[in-house]
PDB file of C-alpha atoms and ligand atoms in Angstrom:
ATOM      1  CA  UNK A 186     122.662 111.289  81.649  1.00 98.00           C
ATOM      2  CA  UNK A 187     122.647 114.920  82.699  1.00 98.00           C
ATOM      3  CA  UNK A 188     121.186 116.020  86.009  1.00 98.00           C
ATOM      4  CA  UNK A 189     119.419 119.389  86.051  1.00 98.00           C
ATOM      5  CA  UNK A 190     118.033 121.123  89.122  1.00 98.00           C
ATOM      6  CA  UNK A 191     116.981 124.456  87.578  1.00 98.00           C
ATOM      7  CA  UNK A 192     114.071 125.113  85.204  1.00 98.00           C
ATOM      8  CA  UNK A 193     116.277 127.361  83.064  1.00 98.00           C
ATOM      9  CA  UNK A 194     118.898 124.632  82.555  1.00 98.00           C
ATOM     10  CA  UNK A 195     116.133 122.151  81.700  1.00 98.00           C
ATOM     11  CA  UNK A 196     114.688 124.609  79.156  1.00 98.00           C
ATOM     12  CA  UNK A 197     118.109 124.871  77.474  1.00 98.00           C
ATOM     13  CA  UNK A 198     118.413 121.079  77.353  1.00 98.00           C
ATOM     14  CA  UNK A 199     114.911 120.755  75.860  1.00 98.00           C
ATOM     15  CA  UNK A 200     115.681 123.481  73.311  1.00 98.00           C
ATOM     16  CA  UNK A 201     118.801 121.587  72.171  1.00 98.00           C
ATOM     17  CA  UNK A 202     116.756 118.393  71.742  1.00 98.00           C
ATOM     18  CA  UNK A 203     114.114 120.246  69.735  1.00 97.00           C
ATOM     19  CA  UNK A 204     116.788 121.785  67.479  1.00 98.00           C
ATOM     20  CA  UNK A 205     118.036 118.314  66.573  1.00 98.00           C
ATOM     21  CA  UNK A 206     114.437 117.263  65.862  1.00 98.00           C
ATOM     22  CA  UNK A 207     114.231 114.821  68.783  1.00 98.00           C
ATOM     23  CA  UNK A 208     110.884 113.690  70.204  1.00 98.00           C
ATOM     24  CA  UNK A 209     110.718 113.862  74.004  1.00 98.00           C
ATOM     25  CA  UNK A 210     109.215 111.322  76.413  1.00 99.00           C
ATOM     26  CA  UNK A 211     108.674 112.302  80.043  1.00 99.00           C
ATOM     27  CA  UNK A 212     108.414 110.107  83.153  1.00 99.00           C
ATOM     28  CA  UNK A 213     107.495 112.033  86.324  1.00 98.00           C
ATOM     29  CA  UNK A 214     108.331 110.225  89.576  1.00 98.00           C
ATOM     30  CA  UNK A 215     108.761 110.852  93.285  1.00 98.00           C
ATOM     31  CA  UNK A 216     111.947 108.774  93.375  1.00 97.00           C
ATOM     32  CA  UNK A 217     112.737 105.643  95.419  1.00 97.00           C
ATOM     33  CA  UNK A 218     112.885 104.066  92.000  1.00 98.00           C
ATOM     34  CA  UNK A 219     112.150 100.426  91.207  1.00 98.00           C
ATOM     35  CA  UNK A 220     111.526  98.286  88.147  1.00 98.00           C
ATOM     36  CA  UNK A 221     108.032  99.793  87.788  1.00 98.00           C
ATOM     37  CA  UNK A 222     109.497 103.254  87.200  1.00 98.00           C
ATOM     38  CA  UNK A 223     112.222 101.831  84.970  1.00 98.00           C
ATOM     39  CA  UNK A 224     109.616 100.095  82.783  1.00 98.00           C
ATOM     40  CA  UNK A 225     108.213 103.565  82.011  1.00 98.00           C
ATOM     41  CA  UNK A 226     111.716 104.792  81.145  1.00 99.00           C
ATOM     42  CA  UNK A 227     112.216 101.788  78.824  1.00 98.00           C
ATOM     43  CA  UNK A 228     108.874 102.399  77.104  1.00 98.00           C
ATOM     44  CA  UNK A 229     109.751 106.055  76.566  1.00 98.00           C
ATOM     45  CA  UNK A 230     113.177 105.165  75.183  1.00 98.00           C
ATOM     46  CA  UNK A 231     111.508 102.739  72.788  1.00 98.00           C
ATOM     47  CA  UNK A 232     109.033 105.317  71.495  1.00 98.00           C
ATOM     48  CA  UNK A 233     110.887 108.653  71.814  1.00 98.00           C
ATOM     49  CA  UNK A 234     114.336 109.987  70.884  1.00 98.00           C
ATOM     50  CA  UNK A 235     114.985 111.578  74.267  1.00 98.00           C
ATOM     51  CA  UNK A 236     113.757 110.533  77.721  1.00 99.00           C
ATOM     52  CA  UNK A 237     113.487 112.929  80.641  1.00 99.00           C
ATOM     53  CA  UNK A 238     112.732 111.678  84.166  1.00 99.00           C
ATOM     54  CA  UNK A 239     111.831 113.932  87.074  1.00 98.00           C
ATOM     55  CA  UNK A 240     112.242 113.138  90.747  1.00 98.00           C
ATOM     56  CA  UNK A 241     110.168 115.469  92.887  1.00 98.00           C
ATOM     57  CA  UNK A 242     108.427 114.535  96.126  1.00 98.00           C
ATOM     58  CA  UNK A 243     105.464 116.843  95.658  1.00 97.00           C
ATOM     59  CA  UNK A 244     104.305 118.224  99.021  1.00 97.00           C
ATOM     60  CA  UNK A 245     100.896 119.352  97.714  1.00 96.00           C
ATOM     61  CA  UNK A 246      99.675 115.814  97.029  1.00 96.00           C
ATOM     62  CA  UNK A 247     100.295 114.437 100.531  1.00 94.00           C
ATOM     63  CA  UNK A 248      97.376 114.587 102.965  1.00 87.00           C
ATOM     64  CA  UNK A 249      99.435 113.387 105.900  1.00 88.00           C
ATOM     65  CA  UNK A 250     102.587 115.167 107.003  1.00 90.00           C
ATOM     66  CA  UNK A 251     103.887 111.852 108.339  1.00 89.00           C
ATOM     67  CA  UNK A 252     103.592 110.207 104.909  1.00 88.00           C
ATOM     68  CA  UNK A 253     105.505 113.110 103.327  1.00 93.00           C
ATOM     69  CA  UNK A 254     108.222 113.007 105.986  1.00 92.00           C
ATOM     70  CA  UNK A 255     108.581 109.215 105.842  1.00 89.00           C
ATOM     71  CA  UNK A 256     108.561 109.080 102.040  1.00 92.00           C
ATOM     72  CA  UNK A 257     111.840 107.322 101.077  1.00 93.00           C
ATOM     73  CA  UNK A 258     114.454 109.493  99.334  1.00 95.00           C
ATOM     74  CA  UNK A 259     117.401 107.236  98.343  1.00 97.00           C
ATOM     75  CA  UNK A 260     118.836 109.746  95.873  1.00 97.00           C
ATOM     76  CA  UNK A 261     122.209 108.068  95.292  1.00 98.00           C
ATOM     77  CA  UNK A 262     120.616 104.720  94.464  1.00 98.00           C
ATOM     78  CA  UNK A 263     118.073 106.469  92.195  1.00 98.00           C
ATOM     79  CA  UNK A 264     120.820 108.277  90.280  1.00 98.00           C
ATOM     80  CA  UNK A 265     122.733 105.000  89.857  1.00 98.00           C
ATOM     81  CA  UNK A 266     119.611 103.253  88.516  1.00 98.00           C
ATOM     82  CA  UNK A 267     118.839 106.090  86.117  1.00 98.00           C
ATOM     83  CA  UNK A 268     122.448 106.385  84.922  1.00 98.00           C
ATOM     84  CA  UNK A 269     122.336 102.705  83.980  1.00 98.00           C
ATOM     85  CA  UNK A 270     118.956 103.179  82.242  1.00 98.00           C
ATOM     86  CA  UNK A 271     117.919 104.836  78.991  1.00 98.00           C
ATOM     87  CA  UNK A 272     117.212 108.134  80.764  1.00 98.00           C
ATOM     88  CA  UNK A 273     118.898 111.093  79.020  1.00 98.00           C
ATOM     89  CA  UNK A 274     118.169 113.800  81.581  1.00 98.00           C
ATOM     90  CA  UNK A 275     117.099 113.826  85.214  1.00 98.00           C
ATOM     91  CA  UNK A 276     115.166 116.879  86.404  1.00 98.00           C
ATOM     92  CA  UNK A 277     115.682 117.164  90.165  1.00 98.00           C
ATOM     93  CA  UNK A 278     114.151 120.435  91.324  1.00 98.00           C
ATOM     94  CA  UNK A 279     113.957 121.654  94.923  1.00 98.00           C
ATOM     95  CA  UNK A 280     110.496 122.643  96.210  1.00 97.00           C
ATOM     96  CA  UNK A 281     110.908 126.452  95.664  1.00 97.00           C
ATOM     97  CA  UNK A 282     111.944 125.830  92.032  1.00 98.00           C
ATOM     98  CA  UNK A 283     108.506 124.291  91.389  1.00 98.00           C
ATOM     99  CA  UNK A 284     106.530 126.478  93.809  1.00 97.00           C
ATOM    100  CA  UNK A 285     108.260 129.893  93.976  1.00 96.00           C
ATOM    101  CA  UNK A 286     105.173 131.328  95.696  1.00 94.00           C
ATOM    102  CA  UNK A 287     104.956 128.486  98.252  1.00 94.00           C
ATOM    103  CA  UNK A 288     103.751 124.890  97.995  1.00 95.00           C
ATOM    104  CA  UNK A 289     100.029 125.502  98.329  1.00 93.00           C
ATOM    105  CA  UNK A 290      97.426 123.413  96.555  1.00 92.00           C
ATOM    106  CA  UNK A 291      95.013 125.417  94.419  1.00 86.00           C
ATOM    107  CA  UNK A 292      92.118 123.380  93.006  1.00 89.00           C
ATOM    108  CA  UNK A 293      91.780 124.560  89.403  1.00 93.00           C
ATOM    109  CA  UNK A 294      89.835 121.935  87.508  1.00 98.00           C
ATOM    110  CA  UNK A 295      86.539 120.085  87.442  1.00 97.00           C
ATOM    111  CA  UNK A 296      87.580 116.506  86.762  1.00 98.00           C
ATOM    112  CA  UNK A 297      83.985 115.445  86.109  1.00 97.00           C
ATOM    113  CA  UNK A 298      83.898 113.269  89.230  1.00 96.00           C
ATOM    114  CA  UNK A 299      87.013 111.237  88.328  1.00 98.00           C
ATOM    115  CA  UNK A 300      88.709 112.512  91.496  1.00 97.00           C
ATOM    116  CA  UNK A 301      85.831 111.869  93.876  1.00 96.00           C
ATOM    117  CA  UNK A 302      85.631 108.094  94.483  1.00 97.00           C
ATOM    118  CA  UNK A 303      88.298 105.516  95.369  1.00 98.00           C
ATOM    119  CA  UNK A 304      91.435 107.410  96.478  1.00 97.00           C
ATOM    120  CA  UNK A 305      89.450 110.660  96.464  1.00 96.00           C
ATOM    121  CA  UNK A 306      87.325 109.497  99.411  1.00 96.00           C
ATOM    122  CA  UNK A 307      90.375 108.804 101.547  1.00 96.00           C
ATOM    123  CA  UNK A 308      92.835 111.423 100.291  1.00 94.00           C
ATOM    124  CA  UNK A 309      90.917 114.706  99.949  1.00 92.00           C
ATOM    125  CA  UNK A 310      92.692 117.218  97.707  1.00 93.00           C
ATOM    126  CA  UNK A 311      95.271 114.639  96.607  1.00 95.00           C
ATOM    127  CA  UNK A 312      94.376 114.823  92.913  1.00 97.00           C
ATOM    128  CA  UNK A 313      94.301 118.630  92.899  1.00 97.00           C
ATOM    129  CA  UNK A 314      97.927 118.454  94.069  1.00 97.00           C
ATOM    130  CA  UNK A 315      98.825 115.789  91.519  1.00 98.00           C
ATOM    131  CA  UNK A 316      97.260 117.636  88.568  1.00 98.00           C
ATOM    132  CA  UNK A 317      98.840 120.895  89.721  1.00 97.00           C
ATOM    133  CA  UNK A 318     102.375 119.489  89.822  1.00 98.00           C
ATOM    134  CA  UNK A 319     102.001 117.542  86.566  1.00 98.00           C
ATOM    135  CA  UNK A 320     100.833 120.729  84.809  1.00 98.00           C
ATOM    136  CA  UNK A 321     103.894 122.628  86.118  1.00 98.00           C
ATOM    137  CA  UNK A 322     106.256 119.782  85.160  1.00 98.00           C
ATOM    138  CA  UNK A 323     104.713 119.539  81.675  1.00 98.00           C
ATOM    139  CA  UNK A 324     105.283 123.273  81.207  1.00 98.00           C
ATOM    140  CA  UNK A 325     108.954 122.777  82.127  1.00 97.00           C
ATOM    141  CA  UNK A 326     109.618 119.634  80.074  1.00 98.00           C
ATOM    142  CA  UNK A 327     107.248 120.211  77.104  1.00 98.00           C
ATOM    143  CA  UNK A 328     107.243 116.529  76.173  1.00 98.00           C
ATOM    144  CA  UNK A 329     105.541 114.874  73.223  1.00 98.00           C
ATOM    145  CA  UNK A 330     104.561 111.883  75.345  1.00 99.00           C
ATOM    146  CA  UNK A 331     103.825 111.591  79.069  1.00 99.00           C
ATOM    147  CA  UNK A 332     104.266 108.095  80.537  1.00 99.00           C
ATOM    148  CA  UNK A 333     102.208 107.110  83.591  1.00 99.00           C
ATOM    149  CA  UNK A 334     101.722 103.773  85.349  1.00 98.00           C
ATOM    150  CA  UNK A 335      98.464 101.827  85.610  1.00 98.00           C
ATOM    151  CA  UNK A 336      99.481 101.296  89.261  1.00 98.00           C
ATOM    152  CA  UNK A 337      97.977 104.751  89.926  1.00 98.00           C
ATOM    153  CA  UNK A 338      95.076 104.346  87.508  1.00 98.00           C
ATOM    154  CA  UNK A 339      92.924 107.101  88.997  1.00 98.00           C
ATOM    155  CA  UNK A 340      95.891 109.468  88.777  1.00 98.00           C
ATOM    156  CA  UNK A 341      96.221 108.571  85.086  1.00 98.00           C
ATOM    157  CA  UNK A 342      92.486 109.276  84.559  1.00 98.00           C
ATOM    158  CA  UNK A 343      92.671 112.641  86.348  1.00 98.00           C
ATOM    159  CA  UNK A 344      95.865 113.740  84.553  1.00 98.00           C
ATOM    160  CA  UNK A 345      94.382 112.750  81.180  1.00 98.00           C
ATOM    161  CA  UNK A 346      91.347 114.899  82.018  1.00 98.00           C
ATOM    162  CA  UNK A 347      93.535 117.864  83.050  1.00 98.00           C
ATOM    163  CA  UNK A 348      95.506 117.556  79.790  1.00 98.00           C
ATOM    164  CA  UNK A 349      92.205 117.523  77.869  1.00 98.00           C
ATOM    165  CA  UNK A 350      90.794 120.533  79.784  1.00 98.00           C
ATOM    166  CA  UNK A 351      94.015 122.511  79.303  1.00 98.00           C
ATOM    167  CA  UNK A 352      94.323 121.318  75.693  1.00 98.00           C
ATOM    168  CA  UNK A 353      97.986 120.501  76.278  1.00 98.00           C
ATOM    169  CA  UNK A 354      99.808 119.124  73.227  1.00 98.00           C
ATOM    170  CA  UNK A 355     100.968 115.909  74.898  1.00 98.00           C
ATOM    171  CA  UNK A 356     100.048 112.279  74.365  1.00 98.00           C
ATOM    172  CA  UNK A 357      99.327 110.532  77.703  1.00 98.00           C
ATOM    173  CA  UNK A 358     100.195 106.811  77.706  1.00 98.00           C
ATOM    174  CA  UNK A 359      99.610 104.294  80.471  1.00 98.00           C
ATOM    175  CA  UNK A 360     102.011 101.392  81.164  1.00 98.00           C
ATOM    176  CA  UNK A 361     101.262  98.031  82.863  1.00 98.00           C
ATOM    177  CA  UNK A 362     101.893  97.350  86.563  1.00 98.00           C
ATOM    178  CA  UNK A 363     105.225  95.676  87.319  1.00 98.00           C
ATOM    179  CA  UNK A 364     104.935  93.181  90.188  1.00 98.00           C
ATOM    180  CA  UNK A 365     107.145  91.256  92.585  1.00 98.00           C
ATOM    181  CA  UNK A 366     107.308  87.476  91.926  1.00 98.00           C
ATOM    182  CA  UNK A 367     104.516  86.865  94.487  1.00 98.00           C
ATOM    183  CA  UNK A 368     102.218  89.383  92.773  1.00 98.00           C
ATOM    184  CA  UNK A 369     102.686  92.412  95.050  1.00 98.00           C
ATOM    185  CA  UNK A 370     102.628  95.571  92.919  1.00 98.00           C
ATOM    186  CA  UNK A 371     106.004  97.307  93.112  1.00 98.00           C
ATOM    187  CA  UNK A 372     105.816 100.541  95.086  1.00 98.00           C
ATOM    188  CA  UNK A 373     108.258 102.936  96.695  1.00 94.00           C
ATOM    189  CA  UNK A 374     106.356 102.364  99.941  1.00 93.00           C
ATOM    190  CA  UNK A 375     107.055  98.591  99.957  1.00 96.00           C
ATOM    191  CA  UNK A 376     110.468  99.161 101.582  1.00 93.00           C
ATOM    192  CA  UNK A 377     108.627 100.369 104.683  1.00 92.00           C
ATOM    193  CA  UNK A 378     106.768  97.038 105.101  1.00 97.00           C
ATOM    194  CA  UNK A 379     107.994  94.854 107.966  1.00 97.00           C
ATOM    195  CA  UNK A 380     108.487  91.125 107.275  1.00 97.00           C
ATOM    196  CA  UNK A 381     105.026  90.176 108.527  1.00 97.00           C
ATOM    197  CA  UNK A 382     103.214  92.938 106.635  1.00 98.00           C
ATOM    198  CA  UNK A 383     105.226  92.151 103.506  1.00 98.00           C
ATOM    199  CA  UNK A 384     104.110  88.502 103.687  1.00 97.00           C
ATOM    200  CA  UNK A 385     100.469  89.525 104.130  1.00 98.00           C
ATOM    201  CA  UNK A 386     100.585  92.142 101.378  1.00 98.00           C
ATOM    202  CA  UNK A 387     100.348  89.533  98.631  1.00 98.00           C
ATOM    203  CA  UNK A 388      96.709  88.968  99.689  1.00 98.00           C
ATOM    204  CA  UNK A 389      95.786  92.222  97.907  1.00 98.00           C
ATOM    205  CA  UNK A 390      96.899  91.184  94.426  1.00 98.00           C
ATOM    206  CA  UNK A 391      95.732  87.597  95.004  1.00 98.00           C
ATOM    207  CA  UNK A 392      92.249  88.918  95.808  1.00 98.00           C
ATOM    208  CA  UNK A 393      92.209  91.028  92.636  1.00 98.00           C
ATOM    209  CA  UNK A 394      93.457  88.172  90.424  1.00 98.00           C
ATOM    210  CA  UNK A 395      90.889  85.745  91.878  1.00 97.00           C
ATOM    211  CA  UNK A 396      88.052  88.250  91.411  1.00 97.00           C
ATOM    212  CA  UNK A 397      89.085  88.893  87.808  1.00 96.00           C
ATOM    213  CA  UNK A 398      88.845  85.156  87.088  1.00 94.00           C
ATOM    214  CA  UNK A 399      85.467  84.865  88.841  1.00 94.00           C
ATOM    215  CA  UNK A 400      84.062  87.857  86.952  1.00 93.00           C
ATOM    216  CA  UNK A 401      85.186  86.498  83.600  1.00 90.00           C
ATOM    217  CA  UNK A 402      83.845  83.015  84.391  1.00 88.00           C
ATOM    218  CA  UNK A 403      80.356  83.864  85.552  1.00 81.00           C
ATOM    219  CA  UNK A 404      77.555  86.357  85.277  1.00 63.00           C
ATOM    220  CA  UNK A 405      76.682  86.814  88.955  1.00 76.00           C
ATOM    221  CA  UNK A 406      76.150  90.394  90.120  1.00 91.00           C
ATOM    222  CA  UNK A 407      79.538  91.854  91.039  1.00 95.00           C
ATOM    223  CA  UNK A 408      78.303  92.582  94.544  1.00 95.00           C
ATOM    224  CA  UNK A 409      77.973  88.837  95.188  1.00 95.00           C
ATOM    225  CA  UNK A 410      81.659  88.434  94.349  1.00 96.00           C
ATOM    226  CA  UNK A 411      82.938  91.610  96.010  1.00 97.00           C
ATOM    227  CA  UNK A 412      81.185  91.191  99.374  1.00 97.00           C
ATOM    228  CA  UNK A 413      82.855  87.892 100.368  1.00 97.00           C
ATOM    229  CA  UNK A 414      86.227  89.118  99.048  1.00 98.00           C
ATOM    230  CA  UNK A 415      85.899  92.272 101.165  1.00 98.00           C
ATOM    231  CA  UNK A 416      84.866  90.233 104.195  1.00 98.00           C
ATOM    232  CA  UNK A 417      87.884  87.935 103.775  1.00 98.00           C
ATOM    233  CA  UNK A 418      90.318  90.865 103.635  1.00 98.00           C
ATOM    234  CA  UNK A 419      88.606  92.580 106.576  1.00 98.00           C
ATOM    235  CA  UNK A 420      88.936  89.371 108.600  1.00 98.00           C
ATOM    236  CA  UNK A 421      92.683  89.072 107.858  1.00 97.00           C
ATOM    237  CA  UNK A 422      94.693  90.109 110.910  1.00 96.00           C
ATOM    238  CA  UNK A 423      97.124  92.908 110.050  1.00 97.00           C
ATOM    239  CA  UNK A 424      95.153  94.163 107.040  1.00 98.00           C
ATOM    240  CA  UNK A 425      92.954  97.259 107.440  1.00 98.00           C
ATOM    241  CA  UNK A 426      90.915  97.489 104.241  1.00 98.00           C
ATOM    242  CA  UNK A 427      89.901 100.940 102.994  1.00 98.00           C
ATOM    243  CA  UNK A 428      88.121  99.885  99.822  1.00 98.00           C
ATOM    244  CA  UNK A 429      87.721  97.065  97.331  1.00 98.00           C
ATOM    245  CA  UNK A 430      85.663  98.246  94.391  1.00 98.00           C
ATOM    246  CA  UNK A 431      84.702  97.529  90.801  1.00 97.00           C
ATOM    247  CA  UNK A 432      84.337 100.625  88.615  1.00 98.00           C
ATOM    248  CA  UNK A 433      83.999 101.470  84.932  1.00 97.00           C
ATOM    249  CA  UNK A 434      87.580 102.111  83.762  1.00 97.00           C
ATOM    250  CA  UNK A 435      86.438 105.120  81.684  1.00 97.00           C
ATOM    251  CA  UNK A 436      84.238 106.973  84.184  1.00 97.00           C
ATOM    252  CA  UNK A 437      85.426 105.378  87.456  1.00 98.00           C
ATOM    253  CA  UNK A 438      81.728 105.032  88.383  1.00 97.00           C
ATOM    254  CA  UNK A 439      80.755 101.841  90.292  1.00 96.00           C
ATOM    255  CA  UNK A 440      79.426  99.006  88.099  1.00 95.00           C
ATOM    256  CA  UNK A 441      77.077  96.169  89.019  1.00 91.00           C
ATOM    257  CA  UNK A 442      77.648  93.747  86.143  1.00 87.00           C
ATOM    258  CA  UNK A 443      80.398  93.002  83.702  1.00 85.00           C
ATOM    259  CA  UNK A 444      79.666  92.631  80.009  1.00 84.00           C
ATOM    260  CA  UNK A 445      81.932  92.075  77.041  1.00 80.00           C
ATOM    261  CA  UNK A 446      81.885  95.732  75.967  1.00 88.00           C
ATOM    262  CA  UNK A 447      82.947  97.082  79.354  1.00 92.00           C
ATOM    263  CA  UNK A 448      86.410  97.411  80.864  1.00 95.00           C
ATOM    264  CA  UNK A 449      86.235  97.172  84.632  1.00 96.00           C
ATOM    265  CA  UNK A 450      88.871  98.459  87.025  1.00 98.00           C
ATOM    266  CA  UNK A 451      89.025  96.339  90.173  1.00 98.00           C
ATOM    267  CA  UNK A 452      90.879  98.301  92.819  1.00 98.00           C
ATOM    268  CA  UNK A 453      91.931  97.949  96.394  1.00 98.00           C
ATOM    269  CA  UNK A 454      93.506 100.111  99.094  1.00 98.00           C
ATOM    270  CA  UNK A 455      94.563  98.876 102.531  1.00 98.00           C
ATOM    271  CA  UNK A 456      96.888  99.620 105.412  1.00 98.00           C
ATOM    272  CA  UNK A 457      99.436  96.990 106.408  1.00 98.00           C
ATOM    273  CA  UNK A 458     101.868  97.602 109.257  1.00 96.00           C
ATOM    274  CA  UNK A 459     101.417 101.383 109.044  1.00 94.00           C
ATOM    275  CA  UNK A 460     101.890 101.475 105.260  1.00 94.00           C
ATOM    276  CA  UNK A 461      99.108 102.295 102.821  1.00 95.00           C
ATOM    277  CA  UNK A 462      99.116 100.153  99.677  1.00 98.00           C
ATOM    278  CA  UNK A 463      96.998 100.364  96.528  1.00 98.00           C
ATOM    279  CA  UNK A 464      96.632  97.942  93.632  1.00 98.00           C
ATOM    280  CA  UNK A 465      94.314  97.285  90.697  1.00 99.00           C
ATOM    281  CA  UNK A 466      93.609  95.037  87.737  1.00 98.00           C
ATOM    282  CA  UNK A 467      91.631  95.629  84.576  1.00 97.00           C
ATOM    283  CA  UNK A 468      88.925  93.200  83.508  1.00 95.00           C
ATOM    284  CA  UNK A 469      88.004  93.144  79.827  1.00 92.00           C
ATOM    285  CA  UNK A 470      87.723  90.611  77.066  1.00 83.00           C
ATOM    286  CA  UNK A 471      91.427  91.129  76.404  1.00 81.00           C
ATOM    287  CA  UNK A 472      92.810  91.778  79.920  1.00 75.00           C
TER     288      UNK A 472
HETATM  289  P1  LIG B 505     105.597 107.549  91.889  1.00 62.69           P
HETATM  290  O1  LIG B 505     107.068 107.718  92.002  1.00 62.69           O
HETATM  291  O2  LIG B 505     105.034 106.567  92.872  1.00 62.69           O
HETATM  292  O3  LIG B 505     104.863 108.845  91.828  1.00 62.69           O
HETATM  293  O4  LIG B 505     105.357 106.852  90.492  1.00 62.69           O
HETATM  294  C1  LIG B 505     105.820 107.439  89.296  1.00 62.69           C
HETATM  295  C2  LIG B 505     105.190 106.729  88.129  1.00 62.69           C
HETATM  296  O5  LIG B 505     105.564 105.342  88.154  1.00 62.69           O
HETATM  297  C3  LIG B 505     103.654 106.774  88.179  1.00 62.69           C
HETATM  298  O6  LIG B 505     103.151 107.000  86.872  1.00 62.69           O
HETATM  299  C4  LIG B 505     103.303 105.407  88.688  1.00 62.69           C
HETATM  300  O7  LIG B 505     102.018 104.963  88.311  1.00 62.69           O
HETATM  301  C5  LIG B 505     104.384 104.554  88.063  1.00 62.69           C
HETATM  302  N1  LIG B 505     104.545 103.305  88.808  1.00 62.69           N
HETATM  303  C6  LIG B 505     104.668 103.186  90.156  1.00 62.69           C
HETATM  304  N2  LIG B 505     104.725 101.881  90.494  1.00 62.69           N
HETATM  305  C7  LIG B 505     104.626 101.176  89.348  1.00 62.69           C
HETATM  306  C8  LIG B 505     104.604  99.780  89.039  1.00 62.69           C
HETATM  307  N3  LIG B 505     104.687  98.852  89.987  1.00 62.69           N
HETATM  308  N4  LIG B 505     104.510  99.417  87.738  1.00 62.69           N
HETATM  309  C9  LIG B 505     104.412 100.368  86.764  1.00 62.69           C
HETATM  310  N5  LIG B 505     104.420 101.685  86.992  1.00 62.69           N
HETATM  311  C10 LIG B 505     104.520 102.092  88.263  1.00 62.69           C
END
């Protein structure tokens, strides 16, 4: 694996891959890598000749300075994990390399409402920052395929929309959520959970799994299932629920009923022990 910190060096690497006719898969990350990230690397290696991973903690997508400052940055461990993986090149730019004019978020796109609900209500401007950095990274890497995780489903929806609006020649593929044995979705933020919060955190995925079963079993209005589930989470000491919602996986608009033609995204966000966690499951005839 080569490690490149400059755009120019990355461009040379990409050029060499293109000359040998290699297809390129790209996995953008913010580091603090875990099996979830590595599953994206594996998928890319399976489908592409060359896999490029970026580690860049993007300042323009953080709404809270504290979250940005506390974001884990275990670079040595990340490099060791990537070296042992199928990653061919790591792009590790410093902030001025990505934002030579300063790390300022500039909203550029109308995402057709995809950015407004769910995370958008609680993290204003977050998706403008995400789409902005992904566009810059795509310009640097010029991949054939971009691999994103379902863990950040709304991010996937917004990035897919940006790629469509910009008519970028890249295929955007979404990969399943990798979980801990007790169901907790793997996340770089999990290392910040204290023992008590970590124990309680499994309630989020358990709630989603139980709701998925209930939805597929019966035809009651979703509200009748969501309200008690919300109330149970709200009543759990140590869990501060932000949202628990059922939306259409295409439009991210709220839905009232499930039917066999619809894919629902059930999603949750909550604070536990000072750490904000998100999770989701898809509900469809096949999921
Ligand atoms: P991040 O470093 O958190 O920005 O994540 C980088 C990529 O890894 C994003 O596309 C995430 O959706 C994806 N990802 C994060 N956690 C998981 C997980 N538990 N399973 C699968 N993909 C994940």
